[in-house]
Coordinates of N, CA and C and ligand atoms in Angstrom, one line a residue:
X1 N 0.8 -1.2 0.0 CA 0.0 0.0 0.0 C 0.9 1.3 0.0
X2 N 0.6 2.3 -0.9 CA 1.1 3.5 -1.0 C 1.2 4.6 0.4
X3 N 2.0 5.1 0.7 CA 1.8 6.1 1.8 C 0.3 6.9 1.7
X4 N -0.3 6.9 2.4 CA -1.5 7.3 2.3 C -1.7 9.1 3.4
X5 N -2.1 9.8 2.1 CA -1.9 11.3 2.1 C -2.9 12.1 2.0
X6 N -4.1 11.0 1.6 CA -5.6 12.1 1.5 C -6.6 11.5 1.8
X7 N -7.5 11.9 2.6 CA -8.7 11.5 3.2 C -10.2 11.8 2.6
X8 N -10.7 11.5 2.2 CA -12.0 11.7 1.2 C -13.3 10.8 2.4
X9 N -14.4 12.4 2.8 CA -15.6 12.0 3.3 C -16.6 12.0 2.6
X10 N -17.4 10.7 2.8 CA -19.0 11.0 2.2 C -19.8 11.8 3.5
X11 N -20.1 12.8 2.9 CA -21.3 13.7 4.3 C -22.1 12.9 5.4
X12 N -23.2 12.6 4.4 CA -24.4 12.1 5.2 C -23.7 10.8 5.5
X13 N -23.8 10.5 6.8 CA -24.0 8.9 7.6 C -22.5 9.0 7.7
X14 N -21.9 9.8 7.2 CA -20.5 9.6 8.1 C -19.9 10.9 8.9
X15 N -20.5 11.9 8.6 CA -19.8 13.1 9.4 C -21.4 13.3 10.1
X16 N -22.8 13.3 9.6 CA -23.8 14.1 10.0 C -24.5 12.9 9.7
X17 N -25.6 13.1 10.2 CA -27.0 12.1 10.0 C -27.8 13.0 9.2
X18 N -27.7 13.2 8.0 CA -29.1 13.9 7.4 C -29.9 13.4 7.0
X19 N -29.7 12.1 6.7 CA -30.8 11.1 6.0 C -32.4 11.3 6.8
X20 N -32.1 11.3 8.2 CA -33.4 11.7 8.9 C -34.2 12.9 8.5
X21 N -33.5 14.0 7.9 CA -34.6 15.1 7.0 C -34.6 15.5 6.2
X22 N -33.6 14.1 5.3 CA -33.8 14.3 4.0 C -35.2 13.5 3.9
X23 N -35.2 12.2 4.7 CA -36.6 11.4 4.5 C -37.9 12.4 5.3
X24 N -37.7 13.5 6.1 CA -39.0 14.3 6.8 C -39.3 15.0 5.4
X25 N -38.6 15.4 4.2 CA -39.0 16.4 3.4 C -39.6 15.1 2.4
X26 N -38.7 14.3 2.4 CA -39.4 13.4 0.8 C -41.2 12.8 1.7
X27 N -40.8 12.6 2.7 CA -42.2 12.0 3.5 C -43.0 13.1 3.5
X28 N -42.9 14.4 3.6 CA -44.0 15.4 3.2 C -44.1 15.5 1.5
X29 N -43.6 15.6 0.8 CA -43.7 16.0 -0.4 C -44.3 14.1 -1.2
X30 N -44.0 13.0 -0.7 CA -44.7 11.6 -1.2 C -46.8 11.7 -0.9
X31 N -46.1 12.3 0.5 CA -47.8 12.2 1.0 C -48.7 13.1 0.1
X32 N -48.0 14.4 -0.3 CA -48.8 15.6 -0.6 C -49.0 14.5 -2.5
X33 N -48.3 13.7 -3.0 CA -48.5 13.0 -4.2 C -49.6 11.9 -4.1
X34 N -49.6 11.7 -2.7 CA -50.5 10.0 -2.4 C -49.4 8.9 -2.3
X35 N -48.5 9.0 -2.5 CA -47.3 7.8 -2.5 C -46.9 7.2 -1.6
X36 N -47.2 6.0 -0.8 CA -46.8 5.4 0.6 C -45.6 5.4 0.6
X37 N -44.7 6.0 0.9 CA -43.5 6.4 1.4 C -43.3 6.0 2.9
X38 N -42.1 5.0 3.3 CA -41.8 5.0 4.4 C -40.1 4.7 4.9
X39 N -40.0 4.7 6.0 CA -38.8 4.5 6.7 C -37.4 3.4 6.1
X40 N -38.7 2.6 6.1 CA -37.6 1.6 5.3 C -37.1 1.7 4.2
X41 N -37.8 2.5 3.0 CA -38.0 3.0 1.7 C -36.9 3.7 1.7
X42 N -36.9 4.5 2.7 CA -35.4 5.9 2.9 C -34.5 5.3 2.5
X43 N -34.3 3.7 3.2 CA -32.7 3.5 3.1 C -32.3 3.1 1.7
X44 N -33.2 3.1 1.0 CA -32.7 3.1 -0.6 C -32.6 4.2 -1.2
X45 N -32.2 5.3 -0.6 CA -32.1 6.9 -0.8 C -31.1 7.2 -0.4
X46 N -30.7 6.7 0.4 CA -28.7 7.0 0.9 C -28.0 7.0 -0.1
X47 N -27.0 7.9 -0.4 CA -26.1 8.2 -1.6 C -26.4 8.5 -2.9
X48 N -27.8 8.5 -3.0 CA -28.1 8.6 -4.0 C -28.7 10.0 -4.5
X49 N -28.5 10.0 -5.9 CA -28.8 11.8 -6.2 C -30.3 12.4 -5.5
X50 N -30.3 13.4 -5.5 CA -31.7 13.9 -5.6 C -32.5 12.9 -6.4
X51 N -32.3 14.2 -8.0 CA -33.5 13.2 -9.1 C -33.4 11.7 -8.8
X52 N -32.7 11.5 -8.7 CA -33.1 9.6 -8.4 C -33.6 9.3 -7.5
X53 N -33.5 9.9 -6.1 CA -34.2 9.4 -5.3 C -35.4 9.5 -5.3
X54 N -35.7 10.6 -6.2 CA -37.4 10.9 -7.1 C -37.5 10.0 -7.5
X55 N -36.7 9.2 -8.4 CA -37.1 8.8 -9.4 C -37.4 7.4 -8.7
X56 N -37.0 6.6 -7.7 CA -37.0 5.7 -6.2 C -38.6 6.1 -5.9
X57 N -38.5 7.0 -5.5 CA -39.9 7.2 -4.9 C -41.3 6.9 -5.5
X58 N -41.0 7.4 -6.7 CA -42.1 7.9 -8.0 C -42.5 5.9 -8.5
X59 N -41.6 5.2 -8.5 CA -40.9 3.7 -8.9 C -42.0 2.9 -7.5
X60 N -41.6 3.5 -6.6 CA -42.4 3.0 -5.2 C -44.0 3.6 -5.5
X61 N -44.8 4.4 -5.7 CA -46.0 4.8 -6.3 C -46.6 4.3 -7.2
X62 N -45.7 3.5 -8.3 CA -45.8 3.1 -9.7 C -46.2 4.4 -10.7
X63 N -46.1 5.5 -9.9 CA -46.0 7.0 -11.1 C -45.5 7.0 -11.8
X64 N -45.7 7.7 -13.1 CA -44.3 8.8 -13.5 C -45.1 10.2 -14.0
X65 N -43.9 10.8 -14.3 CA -43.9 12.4 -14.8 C -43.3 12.8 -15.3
X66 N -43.6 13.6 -15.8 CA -42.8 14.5 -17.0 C -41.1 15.1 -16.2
X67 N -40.4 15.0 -17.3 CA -39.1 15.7 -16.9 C -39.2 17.2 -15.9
X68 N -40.3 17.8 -16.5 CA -40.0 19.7 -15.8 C -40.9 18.8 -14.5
X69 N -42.1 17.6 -14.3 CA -42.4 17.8 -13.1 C -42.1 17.7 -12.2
X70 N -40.9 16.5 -12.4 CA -39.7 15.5 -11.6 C -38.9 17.1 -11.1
X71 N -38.3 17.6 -11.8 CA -37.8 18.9 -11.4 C -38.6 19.9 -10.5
X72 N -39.6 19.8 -10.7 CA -40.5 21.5 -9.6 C -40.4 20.3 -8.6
X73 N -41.0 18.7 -8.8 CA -41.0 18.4 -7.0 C -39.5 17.7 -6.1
X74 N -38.4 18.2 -7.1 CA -37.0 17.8 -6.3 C -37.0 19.3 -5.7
X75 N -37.5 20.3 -6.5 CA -37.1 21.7 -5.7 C -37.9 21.7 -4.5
X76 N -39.3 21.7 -4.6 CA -40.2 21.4 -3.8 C -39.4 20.6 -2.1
X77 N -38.9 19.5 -2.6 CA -38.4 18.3 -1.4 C -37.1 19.4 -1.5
X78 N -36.7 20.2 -1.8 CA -35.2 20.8 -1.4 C -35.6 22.3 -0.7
X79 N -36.3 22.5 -1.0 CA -37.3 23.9 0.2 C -37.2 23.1 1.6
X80 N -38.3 21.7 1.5 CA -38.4 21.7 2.7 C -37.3 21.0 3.5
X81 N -36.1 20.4 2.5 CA -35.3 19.7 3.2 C -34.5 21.0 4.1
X82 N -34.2 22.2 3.4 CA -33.8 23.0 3.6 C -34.1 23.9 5.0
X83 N -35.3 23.9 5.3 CA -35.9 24.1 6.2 C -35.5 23.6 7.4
X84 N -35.2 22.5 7.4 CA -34.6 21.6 8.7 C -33.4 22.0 8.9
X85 N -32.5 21.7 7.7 CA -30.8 22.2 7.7 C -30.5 23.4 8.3
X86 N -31.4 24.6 8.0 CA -31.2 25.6 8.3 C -31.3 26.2 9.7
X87 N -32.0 24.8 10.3 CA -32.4 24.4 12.1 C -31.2 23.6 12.8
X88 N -30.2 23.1 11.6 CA -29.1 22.1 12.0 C -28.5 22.9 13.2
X89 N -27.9 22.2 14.6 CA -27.1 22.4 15.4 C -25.6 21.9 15.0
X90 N -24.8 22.6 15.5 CA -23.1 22.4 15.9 C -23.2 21.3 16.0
X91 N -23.5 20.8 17.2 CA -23.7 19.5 18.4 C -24.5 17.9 17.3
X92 N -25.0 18.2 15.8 CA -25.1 17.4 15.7 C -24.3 16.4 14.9
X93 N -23.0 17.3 14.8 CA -22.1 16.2 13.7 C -22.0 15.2 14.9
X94 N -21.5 13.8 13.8 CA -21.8 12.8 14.6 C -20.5 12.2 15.3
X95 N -20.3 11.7 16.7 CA -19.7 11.7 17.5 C -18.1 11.3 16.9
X96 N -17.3 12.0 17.7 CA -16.0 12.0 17.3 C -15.5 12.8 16.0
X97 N -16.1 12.8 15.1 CA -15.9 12.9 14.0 C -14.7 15.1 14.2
X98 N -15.5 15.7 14.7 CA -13.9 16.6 15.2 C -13.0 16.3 15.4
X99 N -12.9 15.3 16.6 CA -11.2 15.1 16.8 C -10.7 14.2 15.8
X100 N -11.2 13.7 15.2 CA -10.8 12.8 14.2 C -10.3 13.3 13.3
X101 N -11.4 14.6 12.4 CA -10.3 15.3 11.6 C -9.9 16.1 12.0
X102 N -9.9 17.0 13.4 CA -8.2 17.8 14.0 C -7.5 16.7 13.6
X103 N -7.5 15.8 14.4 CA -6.1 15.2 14.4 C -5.6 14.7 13.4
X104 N -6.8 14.2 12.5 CA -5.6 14.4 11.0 C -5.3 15.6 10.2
X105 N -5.9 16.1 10.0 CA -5.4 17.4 9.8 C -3.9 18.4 10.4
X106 N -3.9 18.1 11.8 CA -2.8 18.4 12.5 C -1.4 16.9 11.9
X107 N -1.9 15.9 11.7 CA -0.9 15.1 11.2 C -0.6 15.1 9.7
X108 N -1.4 16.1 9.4 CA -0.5 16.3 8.2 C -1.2 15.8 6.7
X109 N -2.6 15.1 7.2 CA -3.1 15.1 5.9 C -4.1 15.6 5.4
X110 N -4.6 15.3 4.2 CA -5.6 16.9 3.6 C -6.8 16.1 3.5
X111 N -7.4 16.8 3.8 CA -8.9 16.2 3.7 C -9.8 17.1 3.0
X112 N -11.0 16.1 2.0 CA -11.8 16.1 1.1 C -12.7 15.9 1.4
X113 N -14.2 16.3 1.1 CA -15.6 16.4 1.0 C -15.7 15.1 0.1
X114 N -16.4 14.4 -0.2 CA -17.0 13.9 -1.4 C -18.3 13.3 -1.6
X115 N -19.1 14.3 -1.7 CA -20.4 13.9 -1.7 C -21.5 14.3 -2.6
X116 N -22.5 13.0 -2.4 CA -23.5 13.4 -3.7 C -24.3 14.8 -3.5
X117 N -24.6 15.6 -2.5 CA -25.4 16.9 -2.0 C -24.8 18.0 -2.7
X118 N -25.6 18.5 -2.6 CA -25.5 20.0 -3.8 C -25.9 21.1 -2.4
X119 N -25.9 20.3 -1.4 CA -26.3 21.1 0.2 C -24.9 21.1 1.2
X120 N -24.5 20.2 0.8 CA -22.6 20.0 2.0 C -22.3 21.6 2.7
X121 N -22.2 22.8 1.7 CA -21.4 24.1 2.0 C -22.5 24.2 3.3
X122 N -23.2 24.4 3.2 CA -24.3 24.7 4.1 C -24.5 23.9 5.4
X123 N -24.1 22.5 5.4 CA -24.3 21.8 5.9 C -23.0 21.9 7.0
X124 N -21.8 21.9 6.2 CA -20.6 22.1 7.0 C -20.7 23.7 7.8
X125 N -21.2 24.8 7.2 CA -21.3 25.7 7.8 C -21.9 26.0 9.4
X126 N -23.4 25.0 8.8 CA -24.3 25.1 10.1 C -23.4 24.2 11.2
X127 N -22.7 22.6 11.0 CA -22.0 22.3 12.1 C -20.3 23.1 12.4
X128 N -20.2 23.9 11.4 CA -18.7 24.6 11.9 C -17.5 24.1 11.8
X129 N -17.6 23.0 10.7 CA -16.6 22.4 10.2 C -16.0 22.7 8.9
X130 N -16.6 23.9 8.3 CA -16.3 23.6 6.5 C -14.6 24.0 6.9
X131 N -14.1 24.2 7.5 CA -12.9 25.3 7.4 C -11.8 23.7 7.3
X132 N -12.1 22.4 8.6 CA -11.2 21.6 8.3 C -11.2 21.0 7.3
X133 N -11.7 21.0 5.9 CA -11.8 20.4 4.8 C -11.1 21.5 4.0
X134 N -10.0 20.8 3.2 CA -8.7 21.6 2.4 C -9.8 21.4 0.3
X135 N -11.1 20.3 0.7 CA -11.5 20.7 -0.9 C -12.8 20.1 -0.3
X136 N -14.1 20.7 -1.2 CA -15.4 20.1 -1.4 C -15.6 19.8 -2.7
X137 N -16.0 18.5 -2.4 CA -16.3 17.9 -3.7 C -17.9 17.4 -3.9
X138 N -18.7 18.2 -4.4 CA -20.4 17.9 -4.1 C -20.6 17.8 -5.4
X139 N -22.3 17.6 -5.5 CA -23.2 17.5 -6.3 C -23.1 18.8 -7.1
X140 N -22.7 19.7 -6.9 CA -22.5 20.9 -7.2 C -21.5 20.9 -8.4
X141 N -20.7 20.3 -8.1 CA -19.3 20.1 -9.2 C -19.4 18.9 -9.6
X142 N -19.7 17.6 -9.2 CA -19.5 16.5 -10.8 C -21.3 16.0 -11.1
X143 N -21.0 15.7 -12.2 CA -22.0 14.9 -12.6 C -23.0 13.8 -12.8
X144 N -22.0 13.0 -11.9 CA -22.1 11.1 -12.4 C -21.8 11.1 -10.8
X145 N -23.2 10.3 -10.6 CA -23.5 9.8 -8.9 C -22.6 8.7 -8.6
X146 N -22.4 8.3 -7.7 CA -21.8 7.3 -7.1 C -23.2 6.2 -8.1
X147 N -22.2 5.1 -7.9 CA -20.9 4.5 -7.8 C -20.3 4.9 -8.8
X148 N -20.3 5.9 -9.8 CA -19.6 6.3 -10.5 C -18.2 6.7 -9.5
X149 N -16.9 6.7 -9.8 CA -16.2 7.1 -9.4 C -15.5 8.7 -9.1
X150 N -16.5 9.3 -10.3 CA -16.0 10.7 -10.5 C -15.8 11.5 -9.3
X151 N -16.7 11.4 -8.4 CA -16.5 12.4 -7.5 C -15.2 12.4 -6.3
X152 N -14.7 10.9 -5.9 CA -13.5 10.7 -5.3 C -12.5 10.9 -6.1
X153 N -12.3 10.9 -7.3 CA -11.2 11.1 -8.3 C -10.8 12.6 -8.1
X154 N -12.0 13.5 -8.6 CA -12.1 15.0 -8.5 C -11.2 15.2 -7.0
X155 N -12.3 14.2 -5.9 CA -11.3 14.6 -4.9 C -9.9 14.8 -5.0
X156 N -9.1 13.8 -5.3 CA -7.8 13.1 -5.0 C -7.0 14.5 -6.2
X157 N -7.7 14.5 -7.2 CA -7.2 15.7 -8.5 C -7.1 16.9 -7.4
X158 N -8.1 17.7 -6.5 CA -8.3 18.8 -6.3 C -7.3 18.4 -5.0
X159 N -6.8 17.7 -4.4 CA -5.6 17.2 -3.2 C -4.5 17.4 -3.5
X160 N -4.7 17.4 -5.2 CA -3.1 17.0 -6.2 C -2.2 16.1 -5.5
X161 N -3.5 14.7 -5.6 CA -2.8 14.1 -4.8 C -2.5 12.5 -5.8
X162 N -1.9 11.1 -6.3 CA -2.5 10.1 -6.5 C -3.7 9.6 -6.0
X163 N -4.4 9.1 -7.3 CA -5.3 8.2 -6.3 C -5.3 7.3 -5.4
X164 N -3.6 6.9 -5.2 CA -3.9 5.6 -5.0 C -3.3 6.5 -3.2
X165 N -3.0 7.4 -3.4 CA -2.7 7.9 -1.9 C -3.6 8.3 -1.0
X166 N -5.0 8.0 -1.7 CA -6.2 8.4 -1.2 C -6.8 7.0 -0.4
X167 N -7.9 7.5 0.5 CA -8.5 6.2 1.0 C -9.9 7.6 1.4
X168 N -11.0 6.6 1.2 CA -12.6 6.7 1.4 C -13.2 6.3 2.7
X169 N -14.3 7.5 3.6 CA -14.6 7.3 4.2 C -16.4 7.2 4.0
X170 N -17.3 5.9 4.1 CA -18.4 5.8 3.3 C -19.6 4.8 4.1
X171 N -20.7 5.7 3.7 CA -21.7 4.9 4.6 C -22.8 3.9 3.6
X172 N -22.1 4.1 2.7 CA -23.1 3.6 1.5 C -22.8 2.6 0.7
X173 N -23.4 1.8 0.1 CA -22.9 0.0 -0.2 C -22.3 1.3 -1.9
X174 N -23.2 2.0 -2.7 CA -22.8 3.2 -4.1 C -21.1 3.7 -3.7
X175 N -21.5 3.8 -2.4 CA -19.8 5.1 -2.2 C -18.6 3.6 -2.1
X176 N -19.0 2.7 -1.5 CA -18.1 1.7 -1.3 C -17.3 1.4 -2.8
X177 N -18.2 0.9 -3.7 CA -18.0 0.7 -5.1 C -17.5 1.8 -6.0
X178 N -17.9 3.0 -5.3 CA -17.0 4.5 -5.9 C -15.9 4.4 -5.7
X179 N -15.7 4.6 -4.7 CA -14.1 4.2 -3.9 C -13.4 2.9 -4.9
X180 N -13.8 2.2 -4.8 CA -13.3 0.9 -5.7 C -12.7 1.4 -6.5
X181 N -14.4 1.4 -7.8 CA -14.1 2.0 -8.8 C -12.7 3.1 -9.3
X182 N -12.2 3.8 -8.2 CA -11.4 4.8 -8.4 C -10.1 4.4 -8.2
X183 N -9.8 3.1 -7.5 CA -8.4 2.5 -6.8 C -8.4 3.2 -5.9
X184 N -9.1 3.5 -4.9 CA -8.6 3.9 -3.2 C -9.5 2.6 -2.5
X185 N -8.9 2.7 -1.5 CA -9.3 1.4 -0.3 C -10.5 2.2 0.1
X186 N -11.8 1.5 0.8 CA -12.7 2.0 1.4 C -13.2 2.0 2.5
X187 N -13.1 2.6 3.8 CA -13.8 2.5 5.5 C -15.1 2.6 5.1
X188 N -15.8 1.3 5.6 CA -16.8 1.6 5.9 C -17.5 1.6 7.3
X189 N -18.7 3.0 7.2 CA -18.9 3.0 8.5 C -20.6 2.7 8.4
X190 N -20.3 1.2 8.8 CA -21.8 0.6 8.8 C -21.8 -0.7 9.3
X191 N -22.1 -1.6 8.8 CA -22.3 -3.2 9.4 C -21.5 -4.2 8.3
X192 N -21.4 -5.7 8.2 CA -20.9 -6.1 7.5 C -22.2 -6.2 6.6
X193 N -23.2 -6.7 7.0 CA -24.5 -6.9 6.2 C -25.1 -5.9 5.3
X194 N -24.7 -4.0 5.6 CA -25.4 -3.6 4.9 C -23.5 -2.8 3.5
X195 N -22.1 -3.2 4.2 CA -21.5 -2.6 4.0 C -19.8 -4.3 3.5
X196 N -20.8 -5.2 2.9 CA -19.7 -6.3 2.8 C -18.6 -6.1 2.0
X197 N -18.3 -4.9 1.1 CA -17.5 -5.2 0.0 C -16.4 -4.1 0.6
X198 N -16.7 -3.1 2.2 CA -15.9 -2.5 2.7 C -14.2 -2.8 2.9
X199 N -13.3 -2.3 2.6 CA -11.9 -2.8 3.1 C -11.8 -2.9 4.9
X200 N -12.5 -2.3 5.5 CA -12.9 -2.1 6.9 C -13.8 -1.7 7.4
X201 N -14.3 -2.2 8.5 CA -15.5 -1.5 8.9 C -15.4 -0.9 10.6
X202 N -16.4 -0.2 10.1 CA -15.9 0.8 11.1 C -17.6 0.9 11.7
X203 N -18.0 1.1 13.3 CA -19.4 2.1 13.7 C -19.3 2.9 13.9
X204 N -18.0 3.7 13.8 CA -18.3 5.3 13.3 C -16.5 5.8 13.8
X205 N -16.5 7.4 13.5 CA -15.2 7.6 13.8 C -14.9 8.4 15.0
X206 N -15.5 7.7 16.0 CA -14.9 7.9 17.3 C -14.0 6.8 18.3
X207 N -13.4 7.1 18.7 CA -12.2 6.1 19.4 C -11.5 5.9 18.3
X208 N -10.9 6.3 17.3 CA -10.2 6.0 16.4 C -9.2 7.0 16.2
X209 N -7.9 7.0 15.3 CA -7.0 7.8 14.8 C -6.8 7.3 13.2
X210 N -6.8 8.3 12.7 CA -6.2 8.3 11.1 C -5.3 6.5 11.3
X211 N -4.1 7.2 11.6 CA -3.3 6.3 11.9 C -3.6 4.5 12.3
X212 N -4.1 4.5 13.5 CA -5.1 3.2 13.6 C -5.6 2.7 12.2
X213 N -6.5 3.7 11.1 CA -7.3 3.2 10.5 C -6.0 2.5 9.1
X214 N -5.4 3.3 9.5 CA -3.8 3.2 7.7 C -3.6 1.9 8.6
X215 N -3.6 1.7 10.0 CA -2.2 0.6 10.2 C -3.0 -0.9 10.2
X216 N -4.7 -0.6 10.2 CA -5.4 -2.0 9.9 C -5.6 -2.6 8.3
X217 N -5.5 -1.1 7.7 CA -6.3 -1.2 6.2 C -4.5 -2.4 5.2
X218 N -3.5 -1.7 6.0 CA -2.7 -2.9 5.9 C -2.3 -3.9 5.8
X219 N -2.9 -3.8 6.9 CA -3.3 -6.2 7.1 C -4.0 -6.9 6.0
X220 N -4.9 -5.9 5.1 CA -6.0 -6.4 4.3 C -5.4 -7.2 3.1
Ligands
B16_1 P1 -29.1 16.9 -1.8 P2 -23.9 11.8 0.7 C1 -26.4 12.2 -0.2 O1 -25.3 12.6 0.6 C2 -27.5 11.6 0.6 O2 -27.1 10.4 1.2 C3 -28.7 11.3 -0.3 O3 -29.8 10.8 0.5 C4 -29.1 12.6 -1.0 O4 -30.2 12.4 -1.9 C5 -27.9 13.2 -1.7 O5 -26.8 13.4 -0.9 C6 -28.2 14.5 -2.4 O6 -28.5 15.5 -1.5 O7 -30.5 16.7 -2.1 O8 -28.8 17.7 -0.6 O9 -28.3 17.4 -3.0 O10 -24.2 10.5 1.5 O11 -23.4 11.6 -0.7 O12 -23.1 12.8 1.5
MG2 MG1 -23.6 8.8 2.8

């Protein structure tokens, strides 16, 4: 394994839990359609773009709609997702996750955003973290969702770093396969059941060091 020099996060489910209002806005905007939308339904919405997750939902209803409609009701579910965000606290990034990147960041390596949200800037603002991220890589700048690999690459390009000096931090079975996809190793922080193709797994990044995670992903 390559000295490893850049750190690449997916947002949701590994730095923040947003999936809980990203599913409160798709759950108001399914109901206002008639569409039985529920909890369980969400988790096939993790990592996934917006329009698609429309497009998930609409697939769950047996709907469809015209292209401009699918657009007014992602803006629609992005008002009200936005509404919540804009209520986000400090206190809710998810545990550890500060000292984890202080401390890499003080050790010297650069850390990267990489996520499907076109919401991250906002998102890192309201918890008061955008400052330790040296690049953001969103929905905003590439094109091609996970598992496409684009958006970790962009990372590791905007690090000026190899890819292969890169490693992924990921809650999603899409981001795991991104990471692949790209040649970086992948942490995953979830279970073996919903996260088996991970290089490591992880329940989240507390009690941990950068270091710890380089000196297991080794063994592999
Ligand atoms: P937005 P991640 C993803 O974030 C979420 O997991 C996914 O549920 C959401 O649809 C997607 O961002 C787009 O978010 O509507 O804010 O642009 O896990 O890639 O950080
Ligand atoms: Mg995620």
């Amino acid at each position: 394994m390559k000295e490893i020099k850049g750190l690449l996060f997916d947002l949701d489910g590994v730095i923040v839990d947003t999936a809980k209002y990203h599913y409160l806005a798709w759950k108001q905007l399914s109901d206002q359609l008639g569409i039985d939308f529920n909890i369980k339904d969400n988790e096939r919405l993790k990592g996934v773009s917006r329009m698609r997750s429309f497009e998930i939902i609409l697939e769950i209803g047996g709907c469809t709609m015209s292209e401009e409609e699918k657009e007014k009701n992602c803006s629609k579910k992005n008002e009200i997702y936005l509404e919540y965000i804009y209520q986000l606290k400090a206190n809710e990034v998810l545990p550890g996750v500060i000292e984890f990147l202080t401390d890499a960041k003080a050790k010297g390596y650069k850390l990267a955003l990489g996520s499907a949200s076109k919401n991250s800037r906002v998102i890192l603002e309201k918890l008061d973290i955008l400052d330790l991220f040296d690049e953001i890589v969103d929905g905003t700048i590439v094109s091609k969702a996970k598992p496409d690999p684009e958006v970790f690459l962009k990372g590791a390009e905007l690090l000026k770093l190899a890819k292969n000096r890169c490693i992924v931090f990921e809650d999603a079975s899409s981001g795991i396969e991104a990471a692949h996809s790209a040649g970086m190793l992948a942490v995953g922080i979830g279970t073996v059941e919903n996260l088996p193709e991970a290089d490591i797994l992880l329940a989240g990044l507390n009690n941990i060091t950068v270091d710890e995670i380089i000196n297991k992903l080794q063994e592999v």
